[in-house]
Coordinates of C-alpha atoms in Angstrom, one line a residue:
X1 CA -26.2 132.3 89.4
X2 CA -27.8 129.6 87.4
X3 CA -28.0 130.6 83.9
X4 CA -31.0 128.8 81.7
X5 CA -30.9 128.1 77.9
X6 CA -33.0 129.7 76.0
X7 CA -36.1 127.2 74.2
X8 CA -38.4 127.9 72.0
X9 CA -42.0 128.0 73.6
X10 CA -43.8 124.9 74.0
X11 CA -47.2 123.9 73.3
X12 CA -48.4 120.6 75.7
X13 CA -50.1 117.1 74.0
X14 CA -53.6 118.3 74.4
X15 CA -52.5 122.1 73.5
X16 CA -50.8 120.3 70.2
X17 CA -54.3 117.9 69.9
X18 CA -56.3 121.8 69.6
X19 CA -54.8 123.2 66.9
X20 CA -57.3 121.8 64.5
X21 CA -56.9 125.3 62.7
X22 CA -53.7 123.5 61.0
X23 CA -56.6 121.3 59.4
X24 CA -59.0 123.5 58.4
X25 CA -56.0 125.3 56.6
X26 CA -55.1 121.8 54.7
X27 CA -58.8 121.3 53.3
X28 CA -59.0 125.0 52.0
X29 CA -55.8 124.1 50.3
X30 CA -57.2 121.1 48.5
X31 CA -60.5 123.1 47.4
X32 CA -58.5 125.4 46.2
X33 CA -56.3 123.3 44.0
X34 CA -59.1 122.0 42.7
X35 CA -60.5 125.0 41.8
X36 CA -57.3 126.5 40.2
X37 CA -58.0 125.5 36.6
X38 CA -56.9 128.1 33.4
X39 CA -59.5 130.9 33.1
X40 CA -60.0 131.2 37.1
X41 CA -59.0 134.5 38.7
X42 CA -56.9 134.6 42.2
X43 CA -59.8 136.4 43.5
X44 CA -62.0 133.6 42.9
X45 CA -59.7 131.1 44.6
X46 CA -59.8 133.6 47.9
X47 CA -63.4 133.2 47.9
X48 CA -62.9 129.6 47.5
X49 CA -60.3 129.5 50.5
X50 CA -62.6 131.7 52.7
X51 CA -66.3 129.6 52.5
X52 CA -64.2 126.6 53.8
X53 CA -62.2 128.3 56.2
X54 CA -65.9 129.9 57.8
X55 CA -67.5 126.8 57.0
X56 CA -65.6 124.6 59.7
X57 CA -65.9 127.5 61.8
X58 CA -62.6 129.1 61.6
X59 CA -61.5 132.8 60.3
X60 CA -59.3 133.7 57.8
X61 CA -56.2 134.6 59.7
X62 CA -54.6 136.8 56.6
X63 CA -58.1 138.7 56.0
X64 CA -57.4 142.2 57.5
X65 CA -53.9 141.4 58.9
X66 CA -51.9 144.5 58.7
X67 CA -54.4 145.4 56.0
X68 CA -54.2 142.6 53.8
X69 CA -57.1 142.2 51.6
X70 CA -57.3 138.5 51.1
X71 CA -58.2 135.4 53.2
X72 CA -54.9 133.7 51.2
X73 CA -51.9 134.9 49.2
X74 CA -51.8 133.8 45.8
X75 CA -48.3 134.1 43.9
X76 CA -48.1 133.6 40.4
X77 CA -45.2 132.5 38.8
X78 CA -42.1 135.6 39.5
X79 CA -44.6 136.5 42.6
X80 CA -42.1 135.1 45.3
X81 CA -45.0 135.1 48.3
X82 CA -47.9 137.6 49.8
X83 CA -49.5 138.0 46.4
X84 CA -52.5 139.9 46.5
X85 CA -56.0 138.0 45.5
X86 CA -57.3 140.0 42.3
X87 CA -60.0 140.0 39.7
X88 CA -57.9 140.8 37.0
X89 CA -54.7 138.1 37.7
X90 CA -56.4 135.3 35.5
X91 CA -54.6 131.9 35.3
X92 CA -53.5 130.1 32.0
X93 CA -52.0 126.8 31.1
X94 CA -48.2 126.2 32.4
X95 CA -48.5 128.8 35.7
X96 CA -46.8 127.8 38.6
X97 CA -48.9 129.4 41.8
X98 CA -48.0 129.0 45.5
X99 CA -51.3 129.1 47.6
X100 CA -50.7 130.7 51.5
X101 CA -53.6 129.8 53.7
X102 CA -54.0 130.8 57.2
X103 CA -56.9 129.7 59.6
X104 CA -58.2 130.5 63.1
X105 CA -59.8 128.2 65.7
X106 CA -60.3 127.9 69.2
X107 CA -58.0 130.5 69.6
X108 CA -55.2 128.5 68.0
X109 CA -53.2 129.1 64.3
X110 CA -52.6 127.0 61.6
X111 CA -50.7 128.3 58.6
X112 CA -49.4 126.3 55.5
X113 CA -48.7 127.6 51.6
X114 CA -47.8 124.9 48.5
X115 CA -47.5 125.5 45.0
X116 CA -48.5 123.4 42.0
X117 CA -49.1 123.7 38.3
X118 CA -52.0 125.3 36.5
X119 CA -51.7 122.4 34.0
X120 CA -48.4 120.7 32.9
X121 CA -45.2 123.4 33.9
X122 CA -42.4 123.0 32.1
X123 CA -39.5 120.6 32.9
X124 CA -37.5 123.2 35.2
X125 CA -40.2 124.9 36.8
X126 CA -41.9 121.5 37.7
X127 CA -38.2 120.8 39.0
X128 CA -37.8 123.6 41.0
X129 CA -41.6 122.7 42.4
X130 CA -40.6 119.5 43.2
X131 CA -37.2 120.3 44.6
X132 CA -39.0 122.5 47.0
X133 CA -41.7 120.9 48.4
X134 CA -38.4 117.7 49.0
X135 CA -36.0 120.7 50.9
X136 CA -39.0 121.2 53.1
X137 CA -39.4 117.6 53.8
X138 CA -35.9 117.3 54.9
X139 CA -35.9 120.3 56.5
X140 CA -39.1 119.0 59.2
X141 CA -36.6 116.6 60.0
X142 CA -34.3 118.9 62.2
X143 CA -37.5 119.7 63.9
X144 CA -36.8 117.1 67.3
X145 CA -36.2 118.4 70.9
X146 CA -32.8 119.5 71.6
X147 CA -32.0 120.8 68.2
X148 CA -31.5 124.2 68.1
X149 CA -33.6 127.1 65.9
X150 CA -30.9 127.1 63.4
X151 CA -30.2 123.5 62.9
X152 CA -33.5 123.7 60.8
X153 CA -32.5 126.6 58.9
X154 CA -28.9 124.7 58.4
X155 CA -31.0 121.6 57.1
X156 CA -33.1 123.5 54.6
X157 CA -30.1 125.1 53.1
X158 CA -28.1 121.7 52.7
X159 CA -31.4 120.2 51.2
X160 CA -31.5 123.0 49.0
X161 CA -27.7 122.2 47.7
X162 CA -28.6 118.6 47.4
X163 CA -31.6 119.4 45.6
X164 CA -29.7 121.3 42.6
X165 CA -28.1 117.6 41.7
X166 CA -30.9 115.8 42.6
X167 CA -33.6 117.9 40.4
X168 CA -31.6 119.1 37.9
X169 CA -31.9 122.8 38.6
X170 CA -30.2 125.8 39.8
X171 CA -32.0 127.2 43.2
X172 CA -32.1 130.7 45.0
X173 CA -32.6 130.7 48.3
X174 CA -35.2 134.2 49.2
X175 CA -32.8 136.1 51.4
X176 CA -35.2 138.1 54.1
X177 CA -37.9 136.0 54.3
X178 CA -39.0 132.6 56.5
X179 CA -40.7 130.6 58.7
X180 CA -41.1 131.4 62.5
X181 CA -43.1 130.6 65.7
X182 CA -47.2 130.2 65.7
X183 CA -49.7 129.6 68.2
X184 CA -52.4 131.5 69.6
X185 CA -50.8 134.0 67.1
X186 CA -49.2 133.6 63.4
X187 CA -46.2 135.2 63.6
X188 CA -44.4 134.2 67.1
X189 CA -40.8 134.0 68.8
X190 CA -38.2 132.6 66.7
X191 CA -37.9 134.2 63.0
X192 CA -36.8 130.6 61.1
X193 CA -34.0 131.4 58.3
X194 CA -33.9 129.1 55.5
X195 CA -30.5 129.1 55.6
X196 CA -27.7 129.6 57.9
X197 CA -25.2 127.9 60.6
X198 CA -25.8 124.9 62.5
X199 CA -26.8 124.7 66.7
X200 CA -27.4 128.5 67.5
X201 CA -30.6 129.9 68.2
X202 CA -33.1 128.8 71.2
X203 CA -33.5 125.0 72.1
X204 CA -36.4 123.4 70.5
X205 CA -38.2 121.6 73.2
X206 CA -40.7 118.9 73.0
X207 CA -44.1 121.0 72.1
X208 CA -42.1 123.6 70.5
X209 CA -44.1 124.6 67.0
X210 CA -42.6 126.5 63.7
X211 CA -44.4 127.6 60.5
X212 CA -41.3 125.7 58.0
X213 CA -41.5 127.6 54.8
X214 CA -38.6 127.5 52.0
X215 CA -39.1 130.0 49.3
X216 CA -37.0 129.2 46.3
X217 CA -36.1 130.9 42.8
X218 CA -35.3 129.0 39.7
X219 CA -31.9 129.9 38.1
X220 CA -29.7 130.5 41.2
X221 CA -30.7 134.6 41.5
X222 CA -31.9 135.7 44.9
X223 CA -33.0 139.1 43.8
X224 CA -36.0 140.4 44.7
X225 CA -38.5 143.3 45.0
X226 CA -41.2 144.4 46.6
X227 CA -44.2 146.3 44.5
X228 CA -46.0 149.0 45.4
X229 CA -48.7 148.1 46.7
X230 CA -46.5 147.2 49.6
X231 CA -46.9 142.9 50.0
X232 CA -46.2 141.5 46.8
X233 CA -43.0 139.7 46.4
X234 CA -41.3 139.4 43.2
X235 CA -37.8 138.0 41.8
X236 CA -35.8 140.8 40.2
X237 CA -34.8 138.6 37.2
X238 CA -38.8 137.3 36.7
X239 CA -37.8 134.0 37.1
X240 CA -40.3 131.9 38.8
X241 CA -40.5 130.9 42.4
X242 CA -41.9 127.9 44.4
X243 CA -42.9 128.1 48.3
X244 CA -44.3 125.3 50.2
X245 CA -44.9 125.3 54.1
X246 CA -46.2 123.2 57.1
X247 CA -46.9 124.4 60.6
X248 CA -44.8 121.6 62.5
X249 CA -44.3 120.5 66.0
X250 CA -41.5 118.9 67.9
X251 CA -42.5 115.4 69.9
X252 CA -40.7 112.5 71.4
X253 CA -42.1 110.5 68.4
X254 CA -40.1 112.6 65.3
X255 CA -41.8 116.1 63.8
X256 CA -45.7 116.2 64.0
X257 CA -47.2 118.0 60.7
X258 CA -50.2 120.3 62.1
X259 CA -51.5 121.2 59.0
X260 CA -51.8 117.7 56.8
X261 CA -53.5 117.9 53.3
X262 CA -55.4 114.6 53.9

């Protein structure tokens, strides 16, 4: 009996070439930003996020999933990720937000979340911001054919130990939450830790596509909490958190960002 390895699903050139949701998702980002100034409500920026999503004739894929109420998540300093949009959370100088966006086209999903600074942050939080956004950089890296699922979530958790000397700043990696597969779908085959042991998992295969999403808390606490209103995640200790994400696939030519912010 042959036995195969397990891969992770693949997605061909021109399949890769149709997932123009990815950039849809990285322009509604940029609006977004730009509309994120002190005074402005989360709700505002949804609405913000949802005319250019519908403009380039894409949904919002977050809008109604599993009863969410907004077209992104906005979380808002100790809001960890899958912050409700609301009329009444209004931003102020030195808030650190992480933006979620997810779009729909053609059938195809692109998701992607940063965060950034309502105005200067201060030193540590724009540290832990920067440190974040560099572990997912390395951590795209481990996305090549014939790595395994876990040699990302391996790379993300080194980067995140390198990134306490390099930034300056004590990290916490979320415990429970990740990146996974996407496609004609958002959430897909493999759940992506952001930590864990190298070369276990399925094979990553040329095609093969992951949503790559650390979430990390300043101060080295991993604590956190879910509210009541059943989605939004917060850090126990109400220390601030930082996500950043890109919808990635694997090629012959090195990691292929889906969702680019240009």
């Amino acid at each position: 009996m042959v036995f195969r390895k397990r891969k992770i699903a693949a997605k061909s050139p021109a399949e890769l070439d149709a997932m123009e949701a990815g950039r849809v998702v990285g322009i509604a980002l940029q609006e977004v930003r730009a509309a994120a100034v002190p005074g402005a409500t989360t709700r505002e920026l949804d609405r913000v996020a949802e005319q250019v999503i519908r403009d380039h004739g894409a949904v919002p894929t977050f809008l109604g999933y599993n009863g969410f109420t907004g077209s992104i998540c906005a979380s808002v300093n100790e809001v960890v990720v899958h912050g409700i949009p609301s009329s009444s959370v209004v931003l102020k100088e030195g808030d650190l937000i992480s933006i979620d966006c997810g779009a729909t086209l053609d059938g195809w999903v692109g998701d992607s979340a940063w965060s950034f600074g309502i105005g200067e942050l201060a030193a540590d939080v724009d540290a832990l911001n920067r440190a974040t956004e560099w572990v997912l950089a390395q951590g795209l890296q481990a996305m090549v054919p014939g790595n395994k699922l876990t040699d990302v979530s391996h790379a993300l958790e080194k980067a995140t130990y390198a990134a306490e000397e390099r930034f300056g700043v004590e990290l916490g990696i979320v415990d429970g939450y990740g990146g996974h597969g996407i496609g004609h779908t958002m959430h897909e085959e493999p759940y992506l830790a952001n930590e864990g042991k190298p070369h276990r998992g399925p094979v990553i295969q040329e095609g093969s596509v992951l949503a790559i999403e650390p979430m990390l808390i300043l101060g080295g606490e991993v604590d956190t909490e879910v509210l009541q209103d059943e989605w939004t995640v917060v850090s126990v200790d109400g220390m601030p958190a930082a996500h950043w994400e890109h919808t990635v696939a694997a090629t012959a030519h090195g990691p292929r960002i889906l969702t680019p912010r240009v």
